[in-house]
Structures are given as structure tokens and as C-alpha cells.
mmCIF file of C-alpha atoms in Angstrom:
data_model
loop_
_atom_site.group_PDB
_atom_site.id
_atom_site.type_symbol
_atom_site.label_atom_id
_atom_site.label_comp_id
_atom_site.label_asym_id
_atom_site.label_seq_id
_atom_site.Cartn_x
_atom_site.Cartn_y
_atom_site.Cartn_z
ATOM 1 C CA UNK A 1 0.000 0.000 0.000
ATOM 2 C CA UNK A 2 1.176 3.534 -0.672
ATOM 3 C CA UNK A 3 2.365 5.454 2.340
ATOM 4 C CA UNK A 4 2.229 8.854 0.669
ATOM 5 C CA UNK A 5 -0.669 10.182 -1.349
ATOM 6 C CA UNK A 6 -0.345 13.388 -3.295
ATOM 7 C CA UNK A 7 -3.086 15.878 -3.909
ATOM 8 C CA UNK A 8 -4.020 17.079 -6.464
ATOM 9 C CA UNK A 9 -3.207 14.398 -9.000
ATOM 10 C CA UNK A 10 -2.836 17.070 -11.679
ATOM 11 C CA UNK A 11 -2.337 20.820 -11.555
ATOM 12 C CA UNK A 12 -2.245 23.357 -14.379
ATOM 13 C CA UNK A 13 -1.133 26.931 -13.740
ATOM 14 C CA UNK A 14 0.207 29.944 -15.590
ATOM 15 C CA UNK A 15 3.869 30.899 -15.498
ATOM 16 C CA UNK A 16 4.580 33.167 -12.553
ATOM 17 C CA UNK A 17 1.904 31.658 -10.332
ATOM 18 C CA UNK A 18 2.642 29.562 -7.270
ATOM 19 C CA UNK A 19 2.043 25.816 -7.248
ATOM 20 C CA UNK A 20 1.142 23.924 -4.100
ATOM 21 C CA UNK A 21 1.143 20.151 -3.828
ATOM 22 C CA UNK A 22 0.148 18.177 -0.784
ATOM 23 C CA UNK A 23 1.143 14.782 0.535
ATOM 24 C CA UNK A 24 -0.539 12.722 3.236
ATOM 25 C CA UNK A 25 0.879 9.625 4.879
ATOM 26 C CA UNK A 26 -0.178 7.052 7.403
ATOM 27 C CA UNK A 27 2.593 5.995 9.793
ATOM 28 C CA UNK A 28 5.334 7.638 11.804
ATOM 29 C CA UNK A 29 8.229 8.789 9.693
ATOM 30 C CA UNK A 30 11.926 9.521 10.053
ATOM 31 C CA UNK A 31 11.850 11.976 7.187
ATOM 32 C CA UNK A 32 9.861 12.927 4.115
ATOM 33 C CA UNK A 33 11.367 13.662 0.738
ATOM 34 C CA UNK A 34 10.169 15.307 -2.463
ATOM 35 C CA UNK A 35 11.292 14.253 -5.912
ATOM 36 C CA UNK A 36 10.753 15.591 -9.400
ATOM 37 C CA UNK A 37 10.408 13.558 -12.586
ATOM 38 C CA UNK A 38 10.516 14.996 -16.071
ATOM 39 C CA UNK A 39 8.627 12.975 -18.648
ATOM 40 C CA UNK A 40 10.433 9.754 -19.511
ATOM 41 C CA UNK A 41 13.290 10.388 -17.098
ATOM 42 C CA UNK A 42 14.433 9.220 -13.709
ATOM 43 C CA UNK A 43 13.474 10.944 -10.481
ATOM 44 C CA UNK A 44 15.584 13.719 -9.060
ATOM 45 C CA UNK A 45 15.729 14.486 -5.349
ATOM 46 C CA UNK A 46 14.551 17.993 -4.452
ATOM 47 C CA UNK A 47 14.449 18.294 -0.701
ATOM 48 C CA UNK A 48 14.390 16.250 2.512
ATOM 49 C CA UNK A 49 12.636 17.352 5.672
ATOM 50 C CA UNK A 50 13.166 15.505 8.936
ATOM 51 C CA UNK A 51 10.398 14.625 11.342
ATOM 52 C CA UNK A 52 11.576 17.240 13.841
ATOM 53 C CA UNK A 53 11.528 20.018 11.244
ATOM 54 C CA UNK A 54 8.451 22.035 10.319
ATOM 55 C CA UNK A 55 9.613 23.993 7.312
ATOM 56 C CA UNK A 56 12.470 23.960 4.871
ATOM 57 C CA UNK A 57 13.448 26.136 1.920
ATOM 58 C CA UNK A 58 15.544 25.520 -1.155
ATOM 59 C CA UNK A 59 15.552 28.260 -3.771
ATOM 60 C CA UNK A 60 11.966 28.645 -4.996
ATOM 61 C CA UNK A 61 10.873 25.527 -3.093
ATOM 62 C CA UNK A 62 9.272 25.595 0.304
ATOM 63 C CA UNK A 63 8.332 22.380 2.100
ATOM 64 C CA UNK A 64 6.295 22.128 5.262
ATOM 65 C CA UNK A 65 5.714 19.110 7.464
ATOM 66 C CA UNK A 66 2.932 18.629 9.997
ATOM 67 C CA UNK A 67 3.528 15.340 11.785
ATOM 68 C CA UNK A 68 0.349 15.732 13.859
ATOM 69 C CA UNK A 69 -1.693 15.728 10.657
ATOM 70 C CA UNK A 70 0.698 13.383 8.855
ATOM 71 C CA UNK A 71 0.916 15.738 5.933
ATOM 72 C CA UNK A 72 3.421 17.758 3.943
ATOM 73 C CA UNK A 73 3.191 20.395 1.278
ATOM 74 C CA UNK A 74 5.524 21.493 -1.483
ATOM 75 C CA UNK A 75 5.240 25.071 -2.676
ATOM 76 C CA UNK A 76 6.929 26.215 -5.862
ATOM 77 C CA UNK A 77 6.928 29.990 -6.067
ATOM 78 C CA UNK A 78 7.025 32.055 -9.261
ATOM 79 C CA UNK A 79 6.674 28.946 -11.411
ATOM 80 C CA UNK A 80 8.338 28.612 -14.790
ATOM 81 C CA UNK A 81 7.491 26.501 -17.819
ATOM 82 C CA UNK A 82 10.586 24.434 -16.988
ATOM 83 C CA UNK A 83 8.924 23.393 -13.696
ATOM 84 C CA UNK A 84 6.509 21.241 -15.717
ATOM 85 C CA UNK A 85 7.028 17.732 -14.354
ATOM 86 C CA UNK A 86 5.600 15.167 -11.967
ATOM 87 C CA UNK A 87 6.339 15.638 -8.290
ATOM 88 C CA UNK A 88 6.420 12.768 -5.812
ATOM 89 C CA UNK A 89 6.630 12.653 -2.068
ATOM 90 C CA UNK A 90 8.383 9.739 -0.427
ATOM 91 C CA UNK A 91 8.297 8.733 3.198
ATOM 92 C CA UNK A 92 11.107 7.154 5.136
ATOM 93 C CA UNK A 93 9.222 5.375 7.874
ATOM 94 C CA UNK A 94 10.720 4.019 11.060
ATOM 95 C CA UNK A 95 9.256 0.571 10.425
ATOM 96 C CA UNK A 96 10.010 0.388 6.714
ATOM 97 C CA UNK A 97 13.581 -0.869 6.907
ATOM 98 C CA UNK A 98 15.686 0.536 4.102
ATOM 99 C CA UNK A 99 12.848 1.532 1.808
ATOM 100 C CA UNK A 100 11.252 4.778 0.788
ATOM 101 C CA UNK A 101 7.569 4.628 -0.034
ATOM 102 C CA UNK A 102 6.479 6.842 -2.905
ATOM 103 C CA UNK A 103 3.108 8.398 -3.518
ATOM 104 C CA UNK A 104 1.286 8.492 -6.848
ATOM 105 C CA UNK A 105 2.590 11.945 -7.757
ATOM 106 C CA UNK A 106 1.211 15.283 -8.843
ATOM 107 C CA UNK A 107 1.516 16.161 -12.519
ATOM 108 C CA UNK A 108 2.258 19.867 -12.774
ATOM 109 C CA UNK A 109 1.878 21.769 -16.009
ATOM 110 C CA UNK A 110 3.077 25.360 -16.130
ATOM 111 C CA UNK A 111 1.795 27.228 -19.150
ATOM 112 C CA UNK A 112 4.000 29.949 -20.611
ATOM 113 C CA UNK B 1 31.097 11.717 -7.706
ATOM 114 C CA UNK B 2 28.567 8.945 -7.877
ATOM 115 C CA UNK B 3 26.767 7.953 -11.047
ATOM 116 C CA UNK B 4 24.202 5.323 -11.896
ATOM 117 C CA UNK B 5 23.817 3.698 -15.267
ATOM 118 C CA UNK B 6 20.940 1.730 -16.730
ATOM 119 C CA UNK B 7 20.699 -0.009 -20.053
ATOM 120 C CA UNK B 8 19.188 -0.363 -22.447
ATOM 121 C CA UNK B 9 17.243 2.897 -22.561
ATOM 122 C CA UNK B 10 14.411 1.364 -24.559
ATOM 123 C CA UNK B 11 13.494 -2.204 -25.323
ATOM 124 C CA UNK B 12 10.756 -3.849 -27.370
ATOM 125 C CA UNK B 13 10.348 -7.544 -26.724
ATOM 126 C CA UNK B 14 7.826 -10.195 -27.807
ATOM 127 C CA UNK B 15 5.695 -12.001 -25.254
ATOM 128 C CA UNK B 16 7.471 -15.072 -23.944
ATOM 129 C CA UNK B 17 10.981 -13.771 -24.584
ATOM 130 C CA UNK B 18 13.587 -13.414 -21.812
ATOM 131 C CA UNK B 19 14.628 -10.125 -20.231
ATOM 132 C CA UNK B 20 17.784 -8.778 -18.691
ATOM 133 C CA UNK B 21 18.095 -5.174 -17.526
ATOM 134 C CA UNK B 22 21.310 -4.037 -15.972
ATOM 135 C CA UNK B 23 22.056 -1.289 -13.495
ATOM 136 C CA UNK B 24 25.493 -0.265 -12.257
ATOM 137 C CA UNK B 25 26.584 2.338 -9.744
ATOM 138 C CA UNK B 26 29.936 4.091 -9.697
ATOM 139 C CA UNK B 27 31.681 6.091 -7.019
ATOM 140 C CA UNK B 28 30.251 4.432 -3.945
ATOM 141 C CA UNK B 29 30.481 1.133 -2.127
ATOM 142 C CA UNK B 30 27.928 -1.086 -0.449
ATOM 143 C CA UNK B 31 24.914 0.858 -1.658
ATOM 144 C CA UNK B 32 21.346 -0.239 -1.155
ATOM 145 C CA UNK B 33 19.932 -0.957 -4.604
ATOM 146 C CA UNK B 34 16.339 -0.847 -5.793
ATOM 147 C CA UNK B 35 14.267 -1.772 -8.851
ATOM 148 C CA UNK B 36 10.984 0.057 -9.443
ATOM 149 C CA UNK B 37 8.368 -0.191 -12.148
ATOM 150 C CA UNK B 38 6.249 2.747 -13.202
ATOM 151 C CA UNK B 39 3.121 2.472 -15.332
ATOM 152 C CA UNK B 40 2.331 5.416 -17.600
ATOM 153 C CA UNK B 41 1.275 8.450 -15.577
ATOM 154 C CA UNK B 42 1.434 6.546 -12.321
ATOM 155 C CA UNK B 43 3.577 6.233 -9.219
ATOM 156 C CA UNK B 44 6.458 3.905 -8.485
ATOM 157 C CA UNK B 45 6.015 0.279 -7.527
ATOM 158 C CA UNK B 46 8.967 -1.183 -5.652
ATOM 159 C CA UNK B 47 9.867 -4.559 -7.153
ATOM 160 C CA UNK B 48 13.127 -5.597 -5.467
ATOM 161 C CA UNK B 49 15.732 -4.195 -3.158
ATOM 162 C CA UNK B 50 19.153 -5.381 -2.061
ATOM 163 C CA UNK B 51 21.314 -4.432 0.904
ATOM 164 C CA UNK B 52 24.320 -6.473 -0.202
ATOM 165 C CA UNK B 53 25.782 -8.944 -2.684
ATOM 166 C CA UNK B 54 23.474 -11.892 -3.167
ATOM 167 C CA UNK B 55 20.808 -10.407 -0.863
ATOM 168 C CA UNK B 56 17.533 -9.787 -2.658
ATOM 169 C CA UNK B 57 14.160 -8.920 -1.185
ATOM 170 C CA UNK B 58 11.035 -9.070 -3.295
ATOM 171 C CA UNK B 59 8.155 -6.749 -2.616
ATOM 172 C CA UNK B 60 5.534 -8.198 -4.922
ATOM 173 C CA UNK B 61 4.985 -11.639 -6.429
ATOM 174 C CA UNK B 62 5.582 -11.443 -10.136
ATOM 175 C CA UNK B 63 7.137 -12.767 -13.265
ATOM 176 C CA UNK B 64 10.447 -11.041 -12.582
ATOM 177 C CA UNK B 65 13.575 -11.819 -10.580
ATOM 178 C CA UNK B 66 16.607 -9.826 -9.505
ATOM 179 C CA UNK B 67 20.215 -10.593 -8.781
ATOM 180 C CA UNK B 68 23.184 -8.722 -7.365
ATOM 181 C CA UNK B 69 26.316 -10.523 -8.527
ATOM 182 C CA UNK B 70 28.639 -7.642 -7.591
ATOM 183 C CA UNK B 71 28.489 -4.851 -5.027
ATOM 184 C CA UNK B 72 27.481 -2.191 -7.539
ATOM 185 C CA UNK B 73 25.603 -4.266 -10.089
ATOM 186 C CA UNK B 74 21.889 -5.004 -9.984
ATOM 187 C CA UNK B 75 20.153 -7.081 -12.655
ATOM 188 C CA UNK B 76 16.449 -7.482 -13.353
ATOM 189 C CA UNK B 77 15.454 -10.601 -15.261
ATOM 190 C CA UNK B 78 12.574 -12.603 -16.584
ATOM 191 C CA UNK B 79 12.505 -15.993 -18.257
ATOM 192 C CA UNK B 80 9.279 -15.293 -20.154
ATOM 193 C CA UNK B 81 7.853 -11.802 -20.522
ATOM 194 C CA UNK B 82 4.156 -11.071 -20.208
ATOM 195 C CA UNK B 83 2.225 -8.187 -21.737
ATOM 196 C CA UNK B 84 1.719 -6.848 -18.214
ATOM 197 C CA UNK B 85 5.496 -6.497 -17.775
ATOM 198 C CA UNK B 86 5.470 -3.441 -20.023
ATOM 199 C CA UNK B 87 6.428 -0.265 -18.229
ATOM 200 C CA UNK B 88 9.189 2.097 -17.233
ATOM 201 C CA UNK B 89 11.812 0.421 -15.064
ATOM 202 C CA UNK B 90 13.900 2.506 -12.747
ATOM 203 C CA UNK B 91 16.970 1.495 -10.810
ATOM 204 C CA UNK B 92 17.980 3.494 -7.765
ATOM 205 C CA UNK B 93 20.625 3.453 -5.062
ATOM 206 C CA UNK B 94 20.814 4.823 -1.578
ATOM 207 C CA UNK B 95 23.817 5.010 0.745
ATOM 208 C CA UNK B 96 23.185 2.299 3.322
ATOM 209 C CA UNK B 97 19.478 2.966 3.256
ATOM 210 C CA UNK B 98 19.756 6.489 4.658
ATOM 211 C CA UNK B 99 18.869 9.837 3.165
ATOM 212 C CA UNK B 100 18.041 10.582 -0.417
ATOM 213 C CA UNK B 101 17.768 8.084 -3.201
ATOM 214 C CA UNK B 102 19.470 8.456 -6.573
ATOM 215 C CA UNK B 103 17.750 7.221 -9.692
ATOM 216 C CA UNK B 104 19.012 5.979 -13.006
ATOM 217 C CA UNK B 105 17.622 7.251 -16.318
ATOM 218 C CA UNK B 106 15.223 4.314 -16.660
ATOM 219 C CA UNK B 107 14.425 1.655 -19.264
ATOM 220 C CA UNK B 108 11.216 1.827 -21.269
ATOM 221 C CA UNK B 109 10.088 -1.773 -21.857
ATOM 222 C CA UNK B 110 7.327 -2.588 -24.326
ATOM 223 C CA UNK B 111 6.150 -6.184 -24.546
ATOM 224 C CA UNK B 112 4.192 -6.952 -27.711
#
């Protein structure tokens, strides 16, 4: 079963707007990670947030984590056409051994 | 620096034919290795993972098998392909099962 579930499944915005994607999970985690996948390519790691952190920034990315609600959000500010991709959250759970569990992803389209 | 290679990039195979996909990692030792399958527009399904040479764990029953003959080599195989084996196969590594995961470029497999 999937630990992380992203919402929405698809998002279409205009260039310059902000994009927000959400991820919910079910069990206690060590950390939560966000990845990006361009069409037909492998996934690329964007950011990792630990269970004792509430917010983290990296360039135009802002990630929040609410362990009480078992949810995370990824905000991309001032989006660009090049941000068009699928975004996945992945949870690193305490009881999952050496495995990350990936959600189904959010497909983001940024229109120029 | 570490790199991960996968080949071939694309493959078209008839039903019932054998399969061998190879993944190699450079620049690190004793990595955790993973095989995922991704259906079009969907999330990642973990197929196999390995924490060391000769150690393979299977996540789902299927028509596929995996082997790790060397520390940085991970092979995905099948004796007889099914139509349902079509998909995008991703290899990934992670340093001792901690932190971020690094993905290969993927292999697009079409079974006809």
C-alpha cells in the first residue's frame, strides 16, 4: 500500500503563479522527501525534511511538514514553464527498513 | 562523484521472450539498490531491493527476478515476458538505506 498520497493528481497553472502540492501519509516517519520527474526520465531528489523540522526552503521551493496531521506540502513559487514535471513525495518510515515509499505523484503543467 | 547507469534505454520484446536489464553504480560502495516499475502516468512500484551482494528482497509476487552478482551491479530478469510487464523500469541506489535516493535514467520496456 502507498504510504504517501499526493493531492491534487494534476495541476495546471500559468507561469509566474505559485504551485502547491500536498502529501498525506499514514505511519510515523523519520523523514519525508520530495522528488521531481521529467517525462520519460528518472526521479531527481529535491528536498528532505526531517520529522523534527516544520519547514524547509531551497531556492523557490518551500516544504512544510505537519507530523500531527501526517501531511506535507511542497510550494513552488514564481513557477516557470521548466517546472513542468511530476512531483512525488516519499516517506522514510521508522518501520520500513531501508525503503522509501512513494506516492502516486502530482503532474504539474506550467503554461508559458 | 557517484553515477548510476541503466541499459538499455528502450526495449521492445515479444511475449514469452527473456529479459535482462542491468544497473550499475559508480563512485560508492555497499549501496542499497532498488528496482521500481512505473506504469504510464502513475507512481512507483517497488519490485526488489538489495542491501548487499546476493541479498535480494522481493516486494511483490511477479514474473520477474533480480540478482546482485557484484556490489554495484543489480540485474532485473525474466525468463518469459508477459504483456503486463510493459512499463518504465527505474533502478535506484541509496547510501546504506539512509537519506536521499538516486535514480538511473530508466528503461522503457514494451512487450508486444
